[in-house]
Amino acid sequence: MIRSAKPSDVPAIHTMIRELAAYERAPQEAKATEEQLREALFGAHPAVFALIAEEAGGAGEPAVPVGFALWFRNFSTWTGTHGVYLEDLYVTPRARGGGHGKALLAELARICVERGYARVDWSVLDWNEP
């Protein structure tokens, strides 16, 4: 299931950002704090947005976040419309192969169409073949 992030997701997002930094061989560069993320995502003037991929919990257990997409609006002077820049897309190793990454991208594309945004931009490290 894909849904918009809520304030209670900040610790999980922070953990996954640190996991992503380790995967990208730069754990020392992930300096954002939970407080900074909370303000950026849910403060008076949110500047970034996040989607959460989650899996159902066991019998009676709550769903568990297994991935996220963090994005912000950009703008094209050529088209005169906003777009989306996907800053991070991450799925925990144990949940990879379950379609969560594709589902996060599909939801982001749906948001773009719904809002009339012109494009989605995203950069991936050249060695990151998966």
PDB file of C-alpha atoms in Angstrom:
ATOM      1  CA  MET A   1       0.000   0.000   0.000  1.00  0.00           C
ATOM      2  CA  ILE A   2       1.176   3.517  -0.813  1.00  0.00           C
ATOM      3  CA  ARG A   3       0.066   6.524   1.203  1.00  0.00           C
ATOM      4  CA  SER A   4       1.150  10.041   2.067  1.00  0.00           C
ATOM      5  CA  ALA A   5       3.551  10.274   4.985  1.00  0.00           C
ATOM      6  CA  LYS A   6       2.271  11.437   8.349  1.00  0.00           C
ATOM      7  CA  PRO A   7       4.204  12.910  11.285  1.00  0.00           C
ATOM      8  CA  SER A   8       4.447   9.539  13.028  1.00  0.00           C
ATOM      9  CA  ASP A   9       6.427   8.239  10.014  1.00  0.00           C
ATOM     10  CA  VAL A  10       9.356  10.606  10.602  1.00  0.00           C
ATOM     11  CA  PRO A  11      11.438   8.115  12.652  1.00  0.00           C
ATOM     12  CA  ALA A  12      10.998   5.423   9.963  1.00  0.00           C
ATOM     13  CA  ILE A  13      11.841   7.894   7.179  1.00  0.00           C
ATOM     14  CA  HIS A  14      14.930   9.008   9.095  1.00  0.00           C
ATOM     15  CA  THR A  15      16.052   5.404   9.541  1.00  0.00           C
ATOM     16  CA  MET A  16      15.532   4.639   5.851  1.00  0.00           C
ATOM     17  CA  ILE A  17      17.458   7.777   4.830  1.00  0.00           C
ATOM     18  CA  ARG A  18      20.388   6.542   6.903  1.00  0.00           C
ATOM     19  CA  GLU A  19      20.099   3.086   5.299  1.00  0.00           C
ATOM     20  CA  LEU A  20      20.056   4.710   1.854  1.00  0.00           C
ATOM     21  CA  ALA A  21      23.149   6.752   2.703  1.00  0.00           C
ATOM     22  CA  ALA A  22      24.962   3.577   3.775  1.00  0.00           C
ATOM     23  CA  TYR A  23      23.888   1.858   0.531  1.00  0.00           C
ATOM     24  CA  GLU A  24      25.211   4.845  -1.435  1.00  0.00           C
ATOM     25  CA  ARG A  25      28.534   4.515   0.427  1.00  0.00           C
ATOM     26  CA  ALA A  26      28.184   7.882   2.157  1.00  0.00           C
ATOM     27  CA  PRO A  27      26.739   7.282   5.631  1.00  0.00           C
ATOM     28  CA  GLN A  28      28.669  10.227   7.068  1.00  0.00           C
ATOM     29  CA  GLU A  29      26.830  12.608   4.719  1.00  0.00           C
ATOM     30  CA  ALA A  30      23.339  11.829   6.064  1.00  0.00           C
ATOM     31  CA  LYS A  31      23.152  14.566   8.680  1.00  0.00           C
ATOM     32  CA  ALA A  32      19.448  15.454   8.657  1.00  0.00           C
ATOM     33  CA  THR A  33      17.779  15.047  12.033  1.00  0.00           C
ATOM     34  CA  GLU A  34      14.280  13.842  12.761  1.00  0.00           C
ATOM     35  CA  GLU A  35      13.413  17.371  13.870  1.00  0.00           C
ATOM     36  CA  GLN A  36      14.587  18.829  10.542  1.00  0.00           C
ATOM     37  CA  LEU A  37      12.589  16.247   8.612  1.00  0.00           C
ATOM     38  CA  ARG A  38       9.491  16.872  10.719  1.00  0.00           C
ATOM     39  CA  GLU A  39       9.706  20.625  10.062  1.00  0.00           C
ATOM     40  CA  ALA A  40      10.401  20.217   6.339  1.00  0.00           C
ATOM     41  CA  LEU A  41       7.564  17.715   5.852  1.00  0.00           C
ATOM     42  CA  PHE A  42       4.954  18.919   8.325  1.00  0.00           C
ATOM     43  CA  GLY A  43       5.897  22.433   9.481  1.00  0.00           C
ATOM     44  CA  ALA A  44       3.978  25.616   8.766  1.00  0.00           C
ATOM     45  CA  HIS A  45       5.313  25.755   5.197  1.00  0.00           C
ATOM     46  CA  PRO A  46       6.151  22.236   3.994  1.00  0.00           C
ATOM     47  CA  ALA A  47       8.889  22.306   1.385  1.00  0.00           C
ATOM     48  CA  VAL A  48       9.124  18.570   0.716  1.00  0.00           C
ATOM     49  CA  PHE A  49       6.640  15.733   0.620  1.00  0.00           C
ATOM     50  CA  ALA A  50       6.887  12.006   1.158  1.00  0.00           C
ATOM     51  CA  LEU A  51       5.054   8.869   0.190  1.00  0.00           C
ATOM     52  CA  ILE A  52       5.279   5.707   2.272  1.00  0.00           C
ATOM     53  CA  ALA A  53       5.184   2.117   1.046  1.00  0.00           C
ATOM     54  CA  GLU A  54       3.971  -0.232   3.733  1.00  0.00           C
ATOM     55  CA  GLU A  55       3.274  -3.912   4.216  1.00  0.00           C
ATOM     56  CA  ALA A  56       0.510  -5.333   6.343  1.00  0.00           C
ATOM     57  CA  GLY A  57       1.585  -6.393   9.815  1.00  0.00           C
ATOM     58  CA  GLY A  58       0.987  -9.829  11.265  1.00  0.00           C
ATOM     59  CA  ALA A  59      -2.242 -10.835  12.969  1.00  0.00           C
ATOM     60  CA  GLY A  60      -3.566  -7.660  14.551  1.00  0.00           C
ATOM     61  CA  GLU A  61      -0.269  -5.815  14.077  1.00  0.00           C
ATOM     62  CA  PRO A  62      -0.133  -2.403  12.373  1.00  0.00           C
ATOM     63  CA  ALA A  63       1.255  -1.984   8.861  1.00  0.00           C
ATOM     64  CA  VAL A  64       5.026  -1.509   8.643  1.00  0.00           C
ATOM     65  CA  PRO A  65       6.767   1.145   6.483  1.00  0.00           C
ATOM     66  CA  VAL A  66       9.126  -0.579   4.038  1.00  0.00           C
ATOM     67  CA  GLY A  67       9.962   2.247   1.652  1.00  0.00           C
ATOM     68  CA  PHE A  68       9.583   5.911   0.884  1.00  0.00           C
ATOM     69  CA  ALA A  69       9.761   8.495  -1.874  1.00  0.00           C
ATOM     70  CA  LEU A  70      10.739  12.029  -0.858  1.00  0.00           C
ATOM     71  CA  TRP A  71      10.054  14.754  -3.405  1.00  0.00           C
ATOM     72  CA  PHE A  72       9.601  18.467  -3.935  1.00  0.00           C
ATOM     73  CA  ARG A  73       8.177  20.686  -6.650  1.00  0.00           C
ATOM     74  CA  ASN A  74      10.405  22.177  -9.302  1.00  0.00           C
ATOM     75  CA  PHE A  75       9.572  24.489 -12.195  1.00  0.00           C
ATOM     76  CA  SER A  76      10.247  24.438 -15.922  1.00  0.00           C
ATOM     77  CA  THR A  77      10.738  27.811 -17.530  1.00  0.00           C
ATOM     78  CA  TRP A  78      10.261  26.140 -20.911  1.00  0.00           C
ATOM     79  CA  THR A  79       6.823  24.678 -20.200  1.00  0.00           C
ATOM     80  CA  GLY A  80       5.789  27.237 -17.594  1.00  0.00           C
ATOM     81  CA  THR A  81       4.603  24.462 -15.294  1.00  0.00           C
ATOM     82  CA  HIS A  82       5.687  22.783 -12.123  1.00  0.00           C
ATOM     83  CA  GLY A  83       7.160  19.328 -12.011  1.00  0.00           C
ATOM     84  CA  VAL A  84       8.483  16.997  -9.364  1.00  0.00           C
ATOM     85  CA  TYR A  85      12.047  16.295  -8.369  1.00  0.00           C
ATOM     86  CA  LEU A  86      12.321  12.890  -6.716  1.00  0.00           C
ATOM     87  CA  GLU A  87      15.089  13.323  -4.151  1.00  0.00           C
ATOM     88  CA  ASP A  88      15.075   9.812  -2.699  1.00  0.00           C
ATOM     89  CA  LEU A  89      13.418   6.507  -3.516  1.00  0.00           C
ATOM     90  CA  TYR A  90      14.208   3.681  -1.131  1.00  0.00           C
ATOM     91  CA  VAL A  91      12.823   0.256  -0.265  1.00  0.00           C
ATOM     92  CA  THR A  92      14.266  -1.760   2.604  1.00  0.00           C
ATOM     93  CA  PRO A  93      16.325  -4.767   1.467  1.00  0.00           C
ATOM     94  CA  ARG A  94      13.886  -7.319   2.914  1.00  0.00           C
ATOM     95  CA  ALA A  95      10.980  -5.806   0.938  1.00  0.00           C
ATOM     96  CA  ARG A  96      12.744  -5.419  -2.414  1.00  0.00           C
ATOM     97  CA  GLY A  97      11.245  -7.273  -5.333  1.00  0.00           C
ATOM     98  CA  GLY A  98       7.730  -6.801  -3.974  1.00  0.00           C
ATOM     99  CA  GLY A  99       6.770  -3.979  -6.333  1.00  0.00           C
ATOM    100  CA  HIS A 100       7.005  -1.213  -3.724  1.00  0.00           C
ATOM    101  CA  GLY A 101       9.420   0.929  -5.754  1.00  0.00           C
ATOM    102  CA  LYS A 102       7.213   0.722  -8.840  1.00  0.00           C
ATOM    103  CA  ALA A 103       4.153   1.501  -6.746  1.00  0.00           C
ATOM    104  CA  LEU A 104       5.845   4.573  -5.240  1.00  0.00           C
ATOM    105  CA  LEU A 105       6.781   5.808  -8.728  1.00  0.00           C
ATOM    106  CA  ALA A 106       3.273   5.132 -10.047  1.00  0.00           C
ATOM    107  CA  GLU A 107       1.731   7.137  -7.206  1.00  0.00           C
ATOM    108  CA  LEU A 108       4.133  10.007  -7.814  1.00  0.00           C
ATOM    109  CA  ALA A 109       3.214   9.959 -11.522  1.00  0.00           C
ATOM    110  CA  ARG A 110      -0.478   9.953 -10.583  1.00  0.00           C
ATOM    111  CA  ILE A 111       0.067  13.027  -8.381  1.00  0.00           C
ATOM    112  CA  CYS A 112       1.797  14.778 -11.282  1.00  0.00           C
ATOM    113  CA  VAL A 113      -1.061  14.098 -13.669  1.00  0.00           C
ATOM    114  CA  GLU A 114      -3.680  15.087 -11.097  1.00  0.00           C
ATOM    115  CA  ARG A 115      -1.930  18.411 -10.409  1.00  0.00           C
ATOM    116  CA  GLY A 116      -1.009  19.186 -14.014  1.00  0.00           C
ATOM    117  CA  TYR A 117       2.725  18.941 -13.429  1.00  0.00           C
ATOM    118  CA  ALA A 118       4.816  18.566 -16.582  1.00  0.00           C
ATOM    119  CA  ARG A 119       7.459  16.049 -15.537  1.00  0.00           C
ATOM    120  CA  VAL A 120       9.261  13.970 -12.929  1.00  0.00           C
ATOM    121  CA  ASP A 121      13.018  14.417 -12.600  1.00  0.00           C
ATOM    122  CA  TRP A 122      15.259  11.972 -10.776  1.00  0.00           C
ATOM    123  CA  SER A 123      18.987  11.267 -10.699  1.00  0.00           C
ATOM    124  CA  VAL A 124      20.462   7.877  -9.919  1.00  0.00           C
ATOM    125  CA  LEU A 125      24.096   7.065  -9.192  1.00  0.00           C
ATOM    126  CA  ASP A 126      25.735   5.595 -12.294  1.00  0.00           C
ATOM    127  CA  TRP A 127      26.886   2.475 -10.421  1.00  0.00           C
ATOM    128  CA  ASN A 128      23.415   1.772  -8.991  1.00  0.00           C
ATOM    129  CA  GLU A 129      22.259  -0.731 -11.604  1.00  0.00           C
ATOM    130  CA  PRO A 130      19.331  -2.204  -9.642  1.00  0.00           C
TER     131      PRO A 130
END
